[in-house]
JSON list of C-alpha atoms and ligand atoms in Angstrom, two decimals:
[
{"chain": "A", "resi": 1, "resn": "UNK", "atom": "CA", "xyz": [91.92, 81.26, 131.72]},
{"chain": "A", "resi": 2, "resn": "UNK", "atom": "CA", "xyz": [95.09, 83.50, 131.64]},
{"chain": "A", "resi": 3, "resn": "UNK", "atom": "CA", "xyz": [95.21, 87.16, 132.17]},
{"chain": "A", "resi": 4, "resn": "UNK", "atom": "CA", "xyz": [98.32, 87.43, 129.64]},
{"chain": "A", "resi": 5, "resn": "UNK", "atom": "CA", "xyz": [97.85, 90.15, 127.00]},
{"chain": "A", "resi": 6, "resn": "UNK", "atom": "CA", "xyz": [98.93, 90.79, 123.87]},
{"chain": "A", "resi": 7, "resn": "UNK", "atom": "CA", "xyz": [100.41, 94.53, 123.47]},
{"chain": "A", "resi": 8, "resn": "UNK", "atom": "CA", "xyz": [100.60, 95.66, 119.69]},
{"chain": "A", "resi": 9, "resn": "UNK", "atom": "CA", "xyz": [103.05, 98.78, 119.59]},
{"chain": "A", "resi": 10, "resn": "UNK", "atom": "CA", "xyz": [102.33, 100.45, 115.91]},
{"chain": "A", "resi": 11, "resn": "UNK", "atom": "CA", "xyz": [104.62, 102.68, 114.32]},
{"chain": "A", "resi": 12, "resn": "UNK", "atom": "CA", "xyz": [105.21, 104.53, 111.17]},
{"chain": "A", "resi": 13, "resn": "UNK", "atom": "CA", "xyz": [108.74, 103.86, 110.65]},
{"chain": "A", "resi": 14, "resn": "UNK", "atom": "CA", "xyz": [111.51, 101.34, 112.31]},
{"chain": "A", "resi": 15, "resn": "UNK", "atom": "CA", "xyz": [112.29, 102.87, 115.37]},
{"chain": "A", "resi": 16, "resn": "UNK", "atom": "CA", "xyz": [108.98, 104.83, 116.08]},
{"chain": "A", "resi": 17, "resn": "UNK", "atom": "CA", "xyz": [107.42, 102.30, 118.54]},
{"chain": "A", "resi": 18, "resn": "UNK", "atom": "CA", "xyz": [110.69, 101.59, 120.17]},
{"chain": "A", "resi": 19, "resn": "UNK", "atom": "CA", "xyz": [111.19, 105.02, 121.07]},
{"chain": "A", "resi": 20, "resn": "UNK", "atom": "CA", "xyz": [107.62, 105.41, 122.37]},
{"chain": "A", "resi": 21, "resn": "UNK", "atom": "CA", "xyz": [106.75, 102.49, 123.96]},
{"chain": "A", "resi": 22, "resn": "UNK", "atom": "CA", "xyz": [109.91, 100.40, 124.38]},
{"chain": "A", "resi": 23, "resn": "UNK", "atom": "CA", "xyz": [110.27, 100.56, 128.04]},
{"chain": "A", "resi": 24, "resn": "UNK", "atom": "CA", "xyz": [106.52, 100.11, 128.49]},
{"chain": "A", "resi": 25, "resn": "UNK", "atom": "CA", "xyz": [106.85, 97.20, 126.13]},
{"chain": "A", "resi": 26, "resn": "UNK", "atom": "CA", "xyz": [109.85, 95.47, 128.12]},
{"chain": "A", "resi": 27, "resn": "UNK", "atom": "CA", "xyz": [107.96, 95.88, 131.22]},
{"chain": "A", "resi": 28, "resn": "UNK", "atom": "CA", "xyz": [104.86, 93.92, 129.99]},
{"chain": "A", "resi": 29, "resn": "UNK", "atom": "CA", "xyz": [107.08, 91.03, 127.85]},
{"chain": "A", "resi": 30, "resn": "UNK", "atom": "CA", "xyz": [109.02, 90.57, 131.42]},
{"chain": "A", "resi": 31, "resn": "UNK", "atom": "CA", "xyz": [105.64, 89.94, 133.14]},
{"chain": "A", "resi": 32, "resn": "UNK", "atom": "CA", "xyz": [104.75, 87.39, 130.70]},
{"chain": "A", "resi": 33, "resn": "UNK", "atom": "CA", "xyz": [102.86, 89.34, 128.58]},
{"chain": "A", "resi": 34, "resn": "UNK", "atom": "CA", "xyz": [103.25, 89.00, 124.48]},
{"chain": "A", "resi": 35, "resn": "UNK", "atom": "CA", "xyz": [104.52, 92.16, 122.73]},
{"chain": "A", "resi": 36, "resn": "UNK", "atom": "CA", "xyz": [104.85, 92.84, 119.27]},
{"chain": "A", "resi": 37, "resn": "UNK", "atom": "CA", "xyz": [106.32, 95.57, 117.32]},
{"chain": "A", "resi": 38, "resn": "UNK", "atom": "CA", "xyz": [104.69, 96.35, 114.17]},
{"chain": "A", "resi": 39, "resn": "UNK", "atom": "CA", "xyz": [106.23, 98.98, 111.64]},
{"chain": "A", "resi": 40, "resn": "UNK", "atom": "CA", "xyz": [104.47, 99.82, 108.66]},
{"chain": "A", "resi": 41, "resn": "UNK", "atom": "CA", "xyz": [107.22, 101.19, 106.80]},
{"chain": "A", "resi": 42, "resn": "UNK", "atom": "CA", "xyz": [111.09, 100.69, 107.38]},
{"chain": "A", "resi": 43, "resn": "UNK", "atom": "CA", "xyz": [111.51, 104.42, 107.33]},
{"chain": "A", "resi": 44, "resn": "UNK", "atom": "CA", "xyz": [114.20, 103.66, 104.63]},
{"chain": "A", "resi": 45, "resn": "UNK", "atom": "CA", "xyz": [114.37, 107.41, 103.48]},
{"chain": "A", "resi": 46, "resn": "UNK", "atom": "CA", "xyz": [116.33, 108.77, 106.21]},
{"chain": "A", "resi": 47, "resn": "UNK", "atom": "CA", "xyz": [119.33, 107.18, 104.96]},
{"chain": "A", "resi": 48, "resn": "UNK", "atom": "CA", "xyz": [122.88, 108.17, 105.61]},
{"chain": "A", "resi": 49, "resn": "UNK", "atom": "CA", "xyz": [124.51, 109.37, 102.36]},
{"chain": "A", "resi": 50, "resn": "UNK", "atom": "CA", "xyz": [126.74, 106.44, 101.98]},
{"chain": "A", "resi": 51, "resn": "UNK", "atom": "CA", "xyz": [124.03, 103.60, 102.21]},
{"chain": "A", "resi": 52, "resn": "UNK", "atom": "CA", "xyz": [121.58, 103.28, 99.30]},
{"chain": "A", "resi": 53, "resn": "UNK", "atom": "CA", "xyz": [117.55, 103.47, 100.23]},
{"chain": "A", "resi": 54, "resn": "UNK", "atom": "CA", "xyz": [117.44, 99.26, 99.65]},
{"chain": "A", "resi": 55, "resn": "UNK", "atom": "CA", "xyz": [120.38, 99.10, 101.62]},
{"chain": "A", "resi": 56, "resn": "UNK", "atom": "CA", "xyz": [119.01, 100.95, 104.62]},
{"chain": "A", "resi": 57, "resn": "UNK", "atom": "CA", "xyz": [115.79, 99.15, 104.77]},
{"chain": "A", "resi": 58, "resn": "UNK", "atom": "CA", "xyz": [117.46, 96.15, 105.14]},
{"chain": "A", "resi": 59, "resn": "UNK", "atom": "CA", "xyz": [119.50, 97.78, 107.74]},
{"chain": "A", "resi": 60, "resn": "UNK", "atom": "CA", "xyz": [116.57, 98.83, 109.67]},
{"chain": "A", "resi": 61, "resn": "UNK", "atom": "CA", "xyz": [114.98, 95.97, 109.54]},
{"chain": "A", "resi": 62, "resn": "UNK", "atom": "CA", "xyz": [117.62, 94.41, 111.14]},
{"chain": "A", "resi": 63, "resn": "UNK", "atom": "CA", "xyz": [118.20, 96.86, 113.73]},
{"chain": "A", "resi": 64, "resn": "UNK", "atom": "CA", "xyz": [114.35, 96.47, 114.53]},
{"chain": "A", "resi": 65, "resn": "UNK", "atom": "CA", "xyz": [114.97, 92.54, 114.87]},
{"chain": "A", "resi": 66, "resn": "UNK", "atom": "CA", "xyz": [117.96, 93.33, 117.68]},
{"chain": "A", "resi": 67, "resn": "UNK", "atom": "CA", "xyz": [115.60, 96.29, 119.47]},
{"chain": "A", "resi": 68, "resn": "UNK", "atom": "CA", "xyz": [112.60, 93.96, 119.66]},
{"chain": "A", "resi": 69, "resn": "UNK", "atom": "CA", "xyz": [114.93, 91.06, 120.66]},
{"chain": "A", "resi": 70, "resn": "UNK", "atom": "CA", "xyz": [116.10, 92.94, 123.51]},
{"chain": "A", "resi": 71, "resn": "UNK", "atom": "CA", "xyz": [112.73, 94.07, 124.82]},
{"chain": "A", "resi": 72, "resn": "UNK", "atom": "CA", "xyz": [111.31, 90.62, 124.77]},
{"chain": "A", "resi": 73, "resn": "UNK", "atom": "CA", "xyz": [109.24, 91.61, 121.81]},
{"chain": "A", "resi": 74, "resn": "UNK", "atom": "CA", "xyz": [108.59, 90.19, 118.22]},
{"chain": "A", "resi": 75, "resn": "UNK", "atom": "CA", "xyz": [109.24, 92.67, 114.89]},
{"chain": "A", "resi": 76, "resn": "UNK", "atom": "CA", "xyz": [107.21, 92.83, 111.96]},
{"chain": "A", "resi": 77, "resn": "UNK", "atom": "CA", "xyz": [108.06, 95.25, 109.36]},
{"chain": "A", "resi": 78, "resn": "UNK", "atom": "CA", "xyz": [105.86, 95.99, 106.39]},
{"chain": "A", "resi": 79, "resn": "UNK", "atom": "CA", "xyz": [107.02, 96.56, 103.02]},
{"chain": "A", "resi": 80, "resn": "UNK", "atom": "CA", "xyz": [105.11, 100.30, 102.58]},
{"chain": "A", "resi": 81, "resn": "UNK", "atom": "CA", "xyz": [107.67, 102.93, 101.33]},
{"chain": "A", "resi": 82, "resn": "UNK", "atom": "CA", "xyz": [108.66, 105.49, 103.86]},
{"chain": "A", "resi": 83, "resn": "UNK", "atom": "CA", "xyz": [107.01, 108.76, 103.36]},
{"chain": "A", "resi": 84, "resn": "UNK", "atom": "CA", "xyz": [104.41, 107.50, 100.96]},
{"chain": "A", "resi": 85, "resn": "UNK", "atom": "CA", "xyz": [101.75, 106.16, 103.13]},
{"chain": "A", "resi": 86, "resn": "UNK", "atom": "CA", "xyz": [98.01, 106.60, 102.44]},
{"chain": "A", "resi": 87, "resn": "UNK", "atom": "CA", "xyz": [95.02, 105.47, 104.51]},
{"chain": "A", "resi": 88, "resn": "UNK", "atom": "CA", "xyz": [93.61, 103.40, 101.93]},
{"chain": "A", "resi": 89, "resn": "UNK", "atom": "CA", "xyz": [91.29, 99.83, 101.74]},
{"chain": "A", "resi": 90, "resn": "UNK", "atom": "CA", "xyz": [94.40, 97.76, 100.92]},
{"chain": "A", "resi": 91, "resn": "UNK", "atom": "CA", "xyz": [96.41, 98.93, 104.05]},
{"chain": "A", "resi": 92, "resn": "UNK", "atom": "CA", "xyz": [93.40, 98.62, 106.37]},
{"chain": "A", "resi": 93, "resn": "UNK", "atom": "CA", "xyz": [92.47, 94.85, 104.97]},
{"chain": "A", "resi": 94, "resn": "UNK", "atom": "CA", "xyz": [95.92, 93.92, 105.00]},
{"chain": "A", "resi": 95, "resn": "UNK", "atom": "CA", "xyz": [96.45, 95.04, 108.60]},
{"chain": "A", "resi": 96, "resn": "UNK", "atom": "CA", "xyz": [93.24, 94.17, 109.99]},
{"chain": "A", "resi": 97, "resn": "UNK", "atom": "CA", "xyz": [93.93, 90.47, 108.50]},
{"chain": "A", "resi": 98, "resn": "UNK", "atom": "CA", "xyz": [97.15, 90.56, 110.45]},
{"chain": "A", "resi": 99, "resn": "UNK", "atom": "CA", "xyz": [95.40, 91.47, 113.65]},
{"chain": "A", "resi": 100, "resn": "UNK", "atom": "CA", "xyz": [92.82, 88.44, 113.09]},
{"chain": "A", "resi": 101, "resn": "UNK", "atom": "CA", "xyz": [96.01, 86.60, 112.96]},
{"chain": "A", "resi": 102, "resn": "UNK", "atom": "CA", "xyz": [97.31, 87.96, 115.90]},
{"chain": "A", "resi": 103, "resn": "UNK", "atom": "CA", "xyz": [95.03, 89.08, 118.31]},
{"chain": "A", "resi": 104, "resn": "UNK", "atom": "CA", "xyz": [96.40, 91.96, 120.20]},
{"chain": "A", "resi": 105, "resn": "UNK", "atom": "CA", "xyz": [94.46, 93.23, 123.05]},
{"chain": "A", "resi": 106, "resn": "UNK", "atom": "CA", "xyz": [95.95, 96.69, 122.85]},
{"chain": "A", "resi": 107, "resn": "UNK", "atom": "CA", "xyz": [97.42, 98.98, 119.94]},
{"chain": "A", "resi": 108, "resn": "UNK", "atom": "CA", "xyz": [100.07, 101.45, 121.34]},
{"chain": "A", "resi": 109, "resn": "UNK", "atom": "CA", "xyz": [100.43, 104.07, 118.00]},
{"chain": "A", "resi": 110, "resn": "UNK", "atom": "CA", "xyz": [101.37, 107.41, 117.24]},
{"chain": "A", "resi": 111, "resn": "UNK", "atom": "CA", "xyz": [99.24, 110.71, 118.29]},
{"chain": "A", "resi": 112, "resn": "UNK", "atom": "CA", "xyz": [97.29, 112.02, 115.80]},
{"chain": "A", "resi": 113, "resn": "UNK", "atom": "CA", "xyz": [99.00, 115.39, 115.20]},
{"chain": "A", "resi": 114, "resn": "UNK", "atom": "CA", "xyz": [102.25, 115.06, 113.47]},
{"chain": "A", "resi": 115, "resn": "UNK", "atom": "CA", "xyz": [104.87, 117.03, 111.67]},
{"chain": "A", "resi": 116, "resn": "UNK", "atom": "CA", "xyz": [105.65, 113.68, 109.64]},
{"chain": "A", "resi": 117, "resn": "UNK", "atom": "CA", "xyz": [102.40, 112.69, 107.21]},
{"chain": "A", "resi": 118, "resn": "UNK", "atom": "CA", "xyz": [103.07, 108.78, 107.82]},
{"chain": "A", "resi": 119, "resn": "UNK", "atom": "CA", "xyz": [103.25, 109.43, 111.76]},
{"chain": "A", "resi": 120, "resn": "UNK", "atom": "CA", "xyz": [99.90, 111.23, 111.35]},
{"chain": "A", "resi": 121, "resn": "UNK", "atom": "CA", "xyz": [98.32, 108.79, 109.32]},
{"chain": "A", "resi": 122, "resn": "UNK", "atom": "CA", "xyz": [99.40, 105.78, 111.48]},
{"chain": "A", "resi": 123, "resn": "UNK", "atom": "CA", "xyz": [96.69, 106.05, 114.28]},
{"chain": "A", "resi": 124, "resn": "UNK", "atom": "CA", "xyz": [93.93, 106.89, 111.07]},
{"chain": "A", "resi": 125, "resn": "UNK", "atom": "CA", "xyz": [94.90, 103.68, 110.02]},
{"chain": "A", "resi": 126, "resn": "UNK", "atom": "CA", "xyz": [94.55, 101.58, 112.94]},
{"chain": "A", "resi": 127, "resn": "UNK", "atom": "CA", "xyz": [91.11, 103.24, 113.85]},
{"chain": "A", "resi": 128, "resn": "UNK", "atom": "CA", "xyz": [90.25, 101.93, 110.31]},
{"chain": "A", "resi": 129, "resn": "UNK", "atom": "CA", "xyz": [91.57, 98.46, 111.31]},
{"chain": "A", "resi": 130, "resn": "UNK", "atom": "CA", "xyz": [90.12, 98.45, 114.39]},
{"chain": "A", "resi": 131, "resn": "UNK", "atom": "CA", "xyz": [86.82, 98.58, 112.84]},
{"chain": "A", "resi": 132, "resn": "UNK", "atom": "CA", "xyz": [87.39, 96.34, 109.68]},
{"chain": "A", "resi": 133, "resn": "UNK", "atom": "CA", "xyz": [88.90, 93.64, 112.10]},
{"chain": "A", "resi": 134, "resn": "UNK", "atom": "CA", "xyz": [86.36, 94.36, 114.41]},
{"chain": "A", "resi": 135, "resn": "UNK", "atom": "CA", "xyz": [83.00, 94.15, 112.89]},
{"chain": "A", "resi": 136, "resn": "UNK", "atom": "CA", "xyz": [81.71, 90.36, 111.68]},
{"chain": "A", "resi": 137, "resn": "UNK", "atom": "CA", "xyz": [80.32, 92.06, 108.22]},
{"chain": "A", "resi": 138, "resn": "UNK", "atom": "CA", "xyz": [83.75, 92.22, 106.99]},
{"chain": "A", "resi": 139, "resn": "UNK", "atom": "CA", "xyz": [85.16, 88.73, 105.76]},
{"chain": "A", "resi": 140, "resn": "UNK", "atom": "CA", "xyz": [88.66, 88.69, 105.67]},
{"chain": "A", "resi": 141, "resn": "UNK", "atom": "CA", "xyz": [89.74, 85.23, 104.32]},
{"chain": "A", "resi": 142, "resn": "UNK", "atom": "CA", "xyz": [87.34, 83.38, 106.97]},
{"chain": "A", "resi": 143, "resn": "UNK", "atom": "CA", "xyz": [89.28, 85.06, 110.18]},
{"chain": "A", "resi": 144, "resn": "UNK", "atom": "CA", "xyz": [87.52, 85.60, 112.93]},
{"chain": "A", "resi": 145, "resn": "UNK", "atom": "CA", "xyz": [86.43, 89.21, 114.13]},
{"chain": "A", "resi": 146, "resn": "UNK", "atom": "CA", "xyz": [88.91, 90.65, 116.64]},
{"chain": "A", "resi": 147, "resn": "UNK", "atom": "CA", "xyz": [88.82, 94.05, 118.54]},
{"chain": "A", "resi": 148, "resn": "UNK", "atom": "CA", "xyz": [91.27, 95.77, 120.41]},
{"chain": "A", "resi": 149, "resn": "UNK", "atom": "CA", "xyz": [91.55, 99.17, 122.55]},
{"chain": "A", "resi": 150, "resn": "UNK", "atom": "CA", "xyz": [93.96, 101.98, 121.15]},
{"chain": "A", "resi": 151, "resn": "UNK", "atom": "CA", "xyz": [96.24, 104.66, 123.28]},
{"chain": "A", "resi": 152, "resn": "UNK", "atom": "CA", "xyz": [98.75, 106.61, 121.99]},
{"chain": "A", "resi": 153, "resn": "UNK", "atom": "CA", "xyz": [102.30, 107.35, 123.04]},
{"chain": "A", "resi": 154, "resn": "UNK", "atom": "CA", "xyz": [105.12, 110.28, 122.69]},
{"chain": "A", "resi": 155, "resn": "UNK", "atom": "CA", "xyz": [106.89, 111.04, 119.76]},
{"chain": "A", "resi": 156, "resn": "UNK", "atom": "CA", "xyz": [108.93, 114.22, 119.24]},
{"chain": "A", "resi": 157, "resn": "UNK", "atom": "CA", "xyz": [107.28, 114.59, 115.81]},
{"chain": "A", "resi": 158, "resn": "UNK", "atom": "CA", "xyz": [103.96, 114.30, 117.23]},
{"chain": "A", "resi": 159, "resn": "UNK", "atom": "CA", "xyz": [103.69, 116.73, 120.21]},
{"chain": "A", "resi": 160, "resn": "UNK", "atom": "CA", "xyz": [101.11, 119.08, 119.13]},
{"chain": "A", "resi": 161, "resn": "UNK", "atom": "CA", "xyz": [98.22, 118.58, 121.48]},
{"chain": "A", "resi": 162, "resn": "UNK", "atom": "CA", "xyz": [99.77, 115.60, 123.30]},
{"chain": "A", "resi": 163, "resn": "UNK", "atom": "CA", "xyz": [99.06, 115.79, 127.00]},
{"chain": "A", "resi": 164, "resn": "UNK", "atom": "CA", "xyz": [99.69, 112.77, 128.45]},
{"chain": "A", "resi": 165, "resn": "UNK", "atom": "CA", "xyz": [96.90, 110.75, 130.72]},
{"chain": "A", "resi": 166, "resn": "UNK", "atom": "CA", "xyz": [98.98, 107.78, 131.96]},
{"chain": "A", "resi": 167, "resn": "UNK", "atom": "CA", "xyz": [102.56, 107.74, 133.29]},
{"chain": "A", "resi": 168, "resn": "UNK", "atom": "CA", "xyz": [104.06, 104.05, 133.26]},
{"chain": "A", "resi": 169, "resn": "UNK", "atom": "CA", "xyz": [107.09, 103.68, 135.98]},
{"chain": "A", "resi": 170, "resn": "UNK", "atom": "CA", "xyz": [109.64, 102.49, 133.65]},
{"chain": "A", "resi": 171, "resn": "UNK", "atom": "CA", "xyz": [112.56, 103.03, 135.87]},
{"chain": "A", "resi": 172, "resn": "UNK", "atom": "CA", "xyz": [113.70, 99.07, 136.24]},
{"chain": "A", "resi": 173, "resn": "UNK", "atom": "CA", "xyz": [113.51, 98.64, 132.04]},
{"chain": "A", "resi": 174, "resn": "UNK", "atom": "CA", "xyz": [114.96, 102.20, 131.33]},
{"chain": "A", "resi": 175, "resn": "UNK", "atom": "CA", "xyz": [118.65, 100.58, 130.85]},
{"chain": "A", "resi": 176, "resn": "UNK", "atom": "CA", "xyz": [117.40, 98.02, 128.68]},
{"chain": "A", "resi": 177, "resn": "UNK", "atom": "CA", "xyz": [115.50, 100.51, 126.80]},
{"chain": "A", "resi": 178, "resn": "UNK", "atom": "CA", "xyz": [118.16, 102.93, 125.94]},
{"chain": "A", "resi": 179, "resn": "UNK", "atom": "CA", "xyz": [120.37, 99.40, 124.83]},
{"chain": "A", "resi": 180, "resn": "UNK", "atom": "CA", "xyz": [117.53, 98.73, 122.48]},
{"chain": "A", "resi": 181, "resn": "UNK", "atom": "CA", "xyz": [117.42, 102.29, 121.29]},
{"chain": "A", "resi": 182, "resn": "UNK", "atom": "CA", "xyz": [121.06, 101.87, 120.57]},
{"chain": "A", "resi": 183, "resn": "UNK", "atom": "CA", "xyz": [120.41, 99.39, 117.95]},
{"chain": "A", "resi": 184, "resn": "UNK", "atom": "CA", "xyz": [119.70, 101.77, 115.55]},
{"chain": "A", "resi": 185, "resn": "UNK", "atom": "CA", "xyz": [122.01, 104.02, 113.62]},
{"chain": "A", "resi": 186, "resn": "UNK", "atom": "CA", "xyz": [119.65, 106.75, 113.27]},
{"chain": "A", "resi": 187, "resn": "UNK", "atom": "CA", "xyz": [119.09, 106.79, 117.16]},
{"chain": "A", "resi": 188, "resn": "UNK", "atom": "CA", "xyz": [122.71, 107.13, 117.53]},
{"chain": "A", "resi": 189, "resn": "UNK", "atom": "CA", "xyz": [124.17, 109.33, 114.62]},
{"chain": "A", "resi": 190, "resn": "UNK", "atom": "CA", "xyz": [121.48, 111.59, 113.12]},
{"chain": "A", "resi": 191, "resn": "UNK", "atom": "CA", "xyz": [122.80, 114.98, 112.43]},
{"chain": "A", "resi": 192, "resn": "UNK", "atom": "CA", "xyz": [119.31, 116.35, 112.23]},
{"chain": "A", "resi": 193, "resn": "UNK", "atom": "CA", "xyz": [117.92, 115.12, 115.66]},
{"chain": "A", "resi": 194, "resn": "UNK", "atom": "CA", "xyz": [119.58, 114.05, 118.70]},
{"chain": "A", "resi": 195, "resn": "UNK", "atom": "CA", "xyz": [117.22, 110.76, 119.47]},
{"chain": "A", "resi": 196, "resn": "UNK", "atom": "CA", "xyz": [119.13, 109.68, 122.12]},
{"chain": "A", "resi": 197, "resn": "UNK", "atom": "CA", "xyz": [119.63, 112.45, 124.41]},
{"chain": "A", "resi": 198, "resn": "UNK", "atom": "CA", "xyz": [116.19, 113.34, 123.87]},
{"chain": "A", "resi": 199, "resn": "UNK", "atom": "CA", "xyz": [114.81, 110.18, 125.08]},
{"chain": "A", "resi": 200, "resn": "UNK", "atom": "CA", "xyz": [117.00, 109.90, 127.81]},
{"chain": "A", "resi": 201, "resn": "UNK", "atom": "CA", "xyz": [116.01, 113.25, 129.29]},
{"chain": "A", "resi": 202, "resn": "UNK", "atom": "CA", "xyz": [111.96, 112.43, 128.17]},
{"chain": "A", "resi": 203, "resn": "UNK", "atom": "CA", "xyz": [112.08, 109.43, 130.29]},
{"chain": "A", "resi": 204, "resn": "UNK", "atom": "CA", "xyz": [113.68, 111.39, 133.03]},
{"chain": "A", "resi": 205, "resn": "UNK", "atom": "CA", "xyz": [111.39, 114.35, 133.09]},
{"chain": "A", "resi": 206, "resn": "UNK", "atom": "CA", "xyz": [108.17, 112.40, 133.03]},
{"chain": "A", "resi": 207, "resn": "UNK", "atom": "CA", "xyz": [109.49, 110.38, 135.55]},
{"chain": "A", "resi": 208, "resn": "UNK", "atom": "CA", "xyz": [110.33, 113.72, 137.80]},
{"chain": "A", "resi": 209, "resn": "UNK", "atom": "CA", "xyz": [106.81, 114.49, 137.59]},
{"chain": "A", "resi": 210, "resn": "UNK", "atom": "CA", "xyz": [105.43, 111.17, 138.45]},
{"chain": "A", "resi": 211, "resn": "UNK", "atom": "CA", "xyz": [107.69, 110.95, 141.18]},
{"chain": "A", "resi": 212, "resn": "UNK", "atom": "CA", "xyz": [109.65, 107.60, 139.85]},
{"chain": "A", "resi": 213, "resn": "UNK", "atom": "CA", "xyz": [113.07, 107.60, 138.29]},
{"chain": "A", "resi": 214, "resn": "UNK", "atom": "CA", "xyz": [112.04, 107.24, 134.71]},
{"chain": "A", "resi": 215, "resn": "UNK", "atom": "CA", "xyz": [108.82, 107.08, 133.51]},
{"chain": "A", "resi": 216, "resn": "UNK", "atom": "CA", "xyz": [107.09, 106.50, 129.58]},
{"chain": "A", "resi": 217, "resn": "UNK", "atom": "CA", "xyz": [103.58, 107.81, 128.88]},
{"chain": "A", "resi": 218, "resn": "UNK", "atom": "CA", "xyz": [100.26, 106.75, 127.05]},
{"chain": "A", "resi": 219, "resn": "UNK", "atom": "CA", "xyz": [97.45, 109.28, 126.01]},
{"chain": "A", "resi": 220, "resn": "UNK", "atom": "CA", "xyz": [93.70, 107.97, 125.46]},
{"chain": "A", "resi": 221, "resn": "UNK", "atom": "CA", "xyz": [92.33, 108.42, 122.40]},
{"chain": "A", "resi": 222, "resn": "UNK", "atom": "CA", "xyz": [90.10, 111.69, 122.17]},
{"chain": "A", "resi": 223, "resn": "UNK", "atom": "CA", "xyz": [86.66, 112.32, 120.21]},
{"chain": "A", "resi": 224, "resn": "UNK", "atom": "CA", "xyz": [82.98, 112.40, 120.95]},
{"chain": "A", "resi": 225, "resn": "UNK", "atom": "CA", "xyz": [82.26, 108.75, 121.55]},
{"chain": "A", "resi": 226, "resn": "UNK", "atom": "CA", "xyz": [85.47, 107.73, 123.24]},
{"chain": "A", "resi": 227, "resn": "UNK", "atom": "CA", "xyz": [84.42, 105.37, 126.75]},
{"chain": "A", "resi": 228, "resn": "UNK", "atom": "CA", "xyz": [87.16, 105.35, 129.23]},
{"chain": "A", "resi": 229, "resn": "UNK", "atom": "CA", "xyz": [85.04, 103.43, 131.78]},
{"chain": "A", "resi": 230, "resn": "UNK", "atom": "CA", "xyz": [81.71, 103.13, 133.27]},
{"chain": "A", "resi": 231, "resn": "UNK", "atom": "CA", "xyz": [82.27, 104.15, 136.82]},
{"chain": "A", "resi": 232, "resn": "UNK", "atom": "CA", "xyz": [84.49, 107.14, 138.34]},
{"chain": "A", "resi": 233, "resn": "UNK", "atom": "CA", "xyz": [88.13, 105.71, 137.96]},
{"chain": "A", "resi": 234, "resn": "UNK", "atom": "CA", "xyz": [89.71, 104.66, 141.13]},
{"chain": "A", "resi": 235, "resn": "UNK", "atom": "CA", "xyz": [86.25, 104.98, 142.72]},
{"chain": "A", "resi": 236, "resn": "UNK", "atom": "CA", "xyz": [84.88, 101.39, 143.51]},
{"chain": "A", "resi": 237, "resn": "UNK", "atom": "CA", "xyz": [81.49, 101.24, 144.10]},
{"chain": "A", "resi": 238, "resn": "UNK", "atom": "CA", "xyz": [82.02, 98.40, 146.68]},
{"chain": "B", "resi": 1, "resn": "ZN", "atom": "ZN1", "xyz": [108.93, 107.85, 112.10]}
]
């Protein structure tokens, strides 16, 4: 028996998952757990003026590979088009097959409210994947059913209603996290948002309120039938 888990971090675009949970990913990878970044699109339409969308797609996939390697993780980029994600059976089935093959125990993904339609759809797609991969009634190329839990993580584009539940101490992982982020052109050079400054400051602020140097946060799903445990957390009966 092993207690090693597989954490899959699912982002709409290359860079989202690393930004949101890269330090957490590294903390778990260092401890011997498996970590996979799954990017539903490359995020290629944020291309700089001198690079074509097709070339920028390749560049972002290469940046994702480098970032994942630094964080001790795998990187998978699907070929959906940036800013054109839809919640439909084709993507749900495709990702459900991937989940049945890779067997993640936990999926960390975007929060449900976002200014970016791809971001807002990503957790909805993963909820549908959770059901399709988990239910034995779906025959997906004969692959065994597999169920995973979902947590949300923090992204500046997804802040409406995001109130963190879990603060993960990433003080020892934060420098490596910043090194991974620096592999991305947009994080270091975007003229529309100061990504690097923001996420360095966010890790600092989240660390302050949890009395550590740096922290990264997670949020439980919300909804009428969400179960977070069967006793009061932190109060074992014996
Ligand atoms: Zn994004």
